[in-house]
């Protein structure tokens, strides 16, 4: 299993007991609230709220925080550049370039928002299995074909990842060590190409299996979602927290 | 008694490849558990696909459930009544959860959602797999996947079973479990297997596919002599 | 190249969401129910490919392969790559939630553009020519993606412009890597299974 | 004479699974053809991966080519000098054509393109596979794939061969071919095989992996009594 993906099947904890649809909507509402703020106190309480949800979701804390902090290198680069590219009151100088207070604040603001949203997303939605996510999105009226595409993708990620690992091991056994060389790029390209070819052939077998079971153009989706009083309590709490964050901003 | 499935003089080759089947004759009668063996690439899986109409033979006749089957429409009924279990369970378990996968067939046969659910419950109970009902298919172990693909096919209440290496890469307890299940099923079946010990436990008859034709196998090993009839 | 939440202005985020929804809608419209298994399995393959880290000097980059995805999937690349980005955001904390639209457009629109620019070249009589077109597609897709990211940042505020320019130039080695990999992948597929490009997702305009 | 490969007290289990190897001892000497057998899932393939450092044992020592091997760097040389042929050829073949696949190993060892080509030609000729040189790997038959994976490993000029079920359900002519090739090779080798007839034709010694340890096998089959020493 790929670390991170699908760790939350039948996850327990308070969050695990909440209806998946509510969790998805809560993540979106929370993200909107946090992103609309600029005030430090509001953003910090947003991050604190996300940390609280993380604890309630019983996800492994350290790996999740590590994932939260990890960003694309180019985002990190842009954040580091901001103090120097944004005009404003000079704060300090580095290698002859002046850094502005406004730029620094902007970078911190973006960092806080990004981390709070991602953390809440992982805790609320990442703590359900990808299949449950698919079912929830279907019930939230995402197009049916998109949901089936999502479910087919998650169904085969693990199968193909295992295939990839076996091929990689076999490559290593023949002395392959990735480096920045043409040989490496060609080998990786062949690897990806071969996996695509096999994926297509597998999909032909899947289609054959479907026709053997009388496929008539529809995939079943069963779920047992039911909204109870806990879910309403959780929804109310989410609205309350988001209101508080926005109130801090306005104040 | 007339055979449930009868293949005669089947010839087949994949485009641009040497021929795979060169005159296969096969008859399956009620209550038989016919085992097929043969080297990798001999064409065993290909033969199954021809029997249910996924592939069309270059020459030869397929008679199934009392009628010769020719066009695509003819084979719709054959696919329904002959439950084919694929060699790789990952090719067959394509729905996200076990209950959805097993219900896939019955729903396609026009059952309502509730009827389908009842069938799923029933099949899982018969195979003592009730605990797997809501599990996510891609997180099942290899043995569990195998058993669920079997359940998914049984849910369609087929008259004949075609099993492609059902014990491939299974441990001994799961293999035993499958032996038990198969021996208890009323359906006639054709089972592809490389494992002589497994074959000995279930087969009422064994054939070997070699050089494109089916033949009674020559025992090579003293303990294999008890195979066949 | 996943932008995070909080960096972009609200109009940019909203515009990205609308464009992404339109692209996904167009992709889904061309996707018959029989094509969903193939699209899903290929989408899973691209997801796994994105886990491959390719060494670049002392550091390493992970693959995007959106050019190749466009060549293989056509418009279906939009929903397929959206699914991948959604899973990465939710389970790996990569990217963000509200910016999912912008990120989808930045990754998937170049895929579709490459599809129209290079697809005919992939069908060239000689596999080596096809490889060159594949390499071109791989490089172009990354160039378009980086340009898309730069545009999104520039529309948000002038303070991002210098960084966006530098990000573009910093990605030239990545373009080279993706070009080489996509070229090799196309070469392999052309020799092994040319149907990978075409039969399944025949565009109406090509048919 | 000191053994080429020596494993002592190897313990191993995959995370979250019962232990697979529980104190395996094994020595391979020059010119030996040591056969390993054991039930499905006994851990034979796992043992090979440990021997070349693709997996790290929980406990136990790996001594190869005269030195104890500990870290990742130590095993680079082992991987080069011990040619591992995988159980499923499809796990090993990823290049479009046979010539490219066989050249992959020599190129990894730093050979130039021309040297690699010369090696490929040489290896294919030795195995009498010259006609396959420009074929598409993906479209080879099962037996041809097997022979090509063997050629790909021989192209690295290993000192020792580790072959995982090289005749797995191959037809008899191809099996005979492999017997011939293996018996003509100068390298010491460890060969995993379920097939007693094949083992009898090539083995200088046979061991059985059971309950996580290696042991001299108890013959179950009359003709298998001649196995072992
Ligand atoms: N879709 C295909 N296109 C082209 N050739 C194929 C295809 N499927 C199978 N073959 C080839 O046809 C031959 C017979 O394949 P088949 O899968 O029927 O063998 P099998 O007896 O089931 O073998 P195994 O024991 O490995 O499952 C093989 O040589 C195989 O490579
Ligand atoms: N990557 C893996 N992760 C977890 N478990 C594994 C992995 N690879 C193998 N196993 C398990 O470890 C055990 C030993 O596997 P191994 O492949 O070594 O057996 P083997 O003796 O080679 O069997 P076979 O004869 O079927 O090839 C099996 O139970 C298998 O399911
Ligand atoms: Mg088969
Ligand atoms: Mg093995």
mmCIF file of C-alpha atoms in Angstrom, chain A residues 1 6 9-10 129-131 135 151-152 154-156 158-159 202 205-206 208-216 218-222, chain B residues 52 54 79 84 86 88-97 99-101 103-105 107-108 113 117 135-139 152 156:
data_model
loop_
_atom_site.group_PDB
_atom_site.id
_atom_site.type_symbol
_atom_site.label_atom_id
_atom_site.label_comp_id
_atom_site.label_asym_id
_atom_site.label_seq_id
_atom_site.Cartn_x
_atom_site.Cartn_y
_atom_site.Cartn_z
ATOM 1 C CA UNK A 1 0.000 0.000 0.000
ATOM 2 C CA UNK A 6 -6.253 4.858 2.184
ATOM 3 C CA UNK A 9 -10.518 2.454 6.205
ATOM 4 C CA UNK A 10 -13.049 1.981 8.988
ATOM 5 C CA UNK A 129 -11.056 5.406 2.565
ATOM 6 C CA UNK A 130 -10.866 6.514 -1.038
ATOM 7 C CA UNK A 131 -13.872 4.316 -1.785
ATOM 8 C CA UNK A 135 -19.471 7.245 -2.515
ATOM 9 C CA UNK A 151 -13.290 4.504 -8.111
ATOM 10 C CA UNK A 152 -11.625 2.662 -10.989
ATOM 11 C CA UNK A 154 -8.250 3.931 -6.745
ATOM 12 C CA UNK A 155 -9.140 0.315 -7.439
ATOM 13 C CA UNK A 156 -6.060 -0.152 -9.625
ATOM 14 C CA UNK A 158 -2.316 -0.514 -5.685
ATOM 15 C CA UNK A 159 -2.235 -3.278 -8.307
ATOM 16 C CA UNK A 202 -5.576 -5.240 -18.359
ATOM 17 C CA UNK A 205 -9.508 -8.175 -19.662
ATOM 18 C CA UNK A 206 -11.642 -6.167 -17.247
ATOM 19 C CA UNK A 208 -14.234 -9.059 -20.902
ATOM 20 C CA UNK A 209 -14.949 -9.888 -17.259
ATOM 21 C CA UNK A 210 -17.671 -7.247 -17.211
ATOM 22 C CA UNK A 211 -19.345 -8.647 -20.294
ATOM 23 C CA UNK A 212 -19.248 -12.134 -18.734
ATOM 24 C CA UNK A 213 -21.343 -10.796 -15.922
ATOM 25 C CA UNK A 214 -23.875 -9.355 -18.289
ATOM 26 C CA UNK A 215 -22.754 -5.723 -18.237
ATOM 27 C CA UNK A 216 -25.557 -3.500 -19.475
ATOM 28 C CA UNK A 218 -24.329 0.563 -15.264
ATOM 29 C CA UNK A 219 -22.130 0.160 -12.188
ATOM 30 C CA UNK A 220 -23.785 -0.347 -8.821
ATOM 31 C CA UNK A 221 -23.026 1.996 -5.930
ATOM 32 C CA UNK A 222 -24.157 0.970 -2.472
ATOM 33 C CA UNK B 52 -18.231 -18.222 -23.683
ATOM 34 C CA UNK B 54 -15.311 -13.650 -25.856
ATOM 35 C CA UNK B 79 -22.055 -15.931 -20.672
ATOM 36 C CA UNK B 84 -16.230 -17.828 -15.900
ATOM 37 C CA UNK B 86 -10.714 -15.327 -14.506
ATOM 38 C CA UNK B 88 -6.187 -12.968 -12.262
ATOM 39 C CA UNK B 89 -8.748 -11.949 -9.637
ATOM 40 C CA UNK B 90 -7.744 -8.316 -10.110
ATOM 41 C CA UNK B 91 -9.183 -8.427 -13.606
ATOM 42 C CA UNK B 92 -12.532 -9.529 -12.324
ATOM 43 C CA UNK B 93 -12.978 -7.660 -9.053
ATOM 44 C CA UNK B 94 -13.418 -4.233 -10.525
ATOM 45 C CA UNK B 95 -16.053 -2.779 -8.211
ATOM 46 C CA UNK B 96 -14.971 -0.775 -5.168
ATOM 47 C CA UNK B 97 -16.522 -2.962 -2.474
ATOM 48 C CA UNK B 99 -21.029 -6.180 -1.976
ATOM 49 C CA UNK B 100 -21.028 -3.996 -5.081
ATOM 50 C CA UNK B 101 -18.895 -6.462 -6.958
ATOM 51 C CA UNK B 103 -24.248 -7.476 -6.855
ATOM 52 C CA UNK B 104 -22.918 -6.402 -10.267
ATOM 53 C CA UNK B 105 -24.023 -9.604 -11.988
ATOM 54 C CA UNK B 107 -28.222 -6.231 -11.168
ATOM 55 C CA UNK B 108 -27.260 -6.760 -14.794
ATOM 56 C CA UNK B 113 -31.282 -3.469 -5.660
ATOM 57 C CA UNK B 117 -28.482 -7.432 -1.855
ATOM 58 C CA UNK B 135 -14.703 -4.727 2.620
ATOM 59 C CA UNK B 136 -12.881 -2.772 -0.054
ATOM 60 C CA UNK B 137 -11.897 -5.118 -2.855
ATOM 61 C CA UNK B 138 -8.404 -3.798 -3.426
ATOM 62 C CA UNK B 139 -7.505 -4.359 0.208
ATOM 63 C CA UNK B 152 -19.460 -13.063 -7.660
ATOM 64 C CA UNK B 156 -25.389 -15.261 -11.132
#
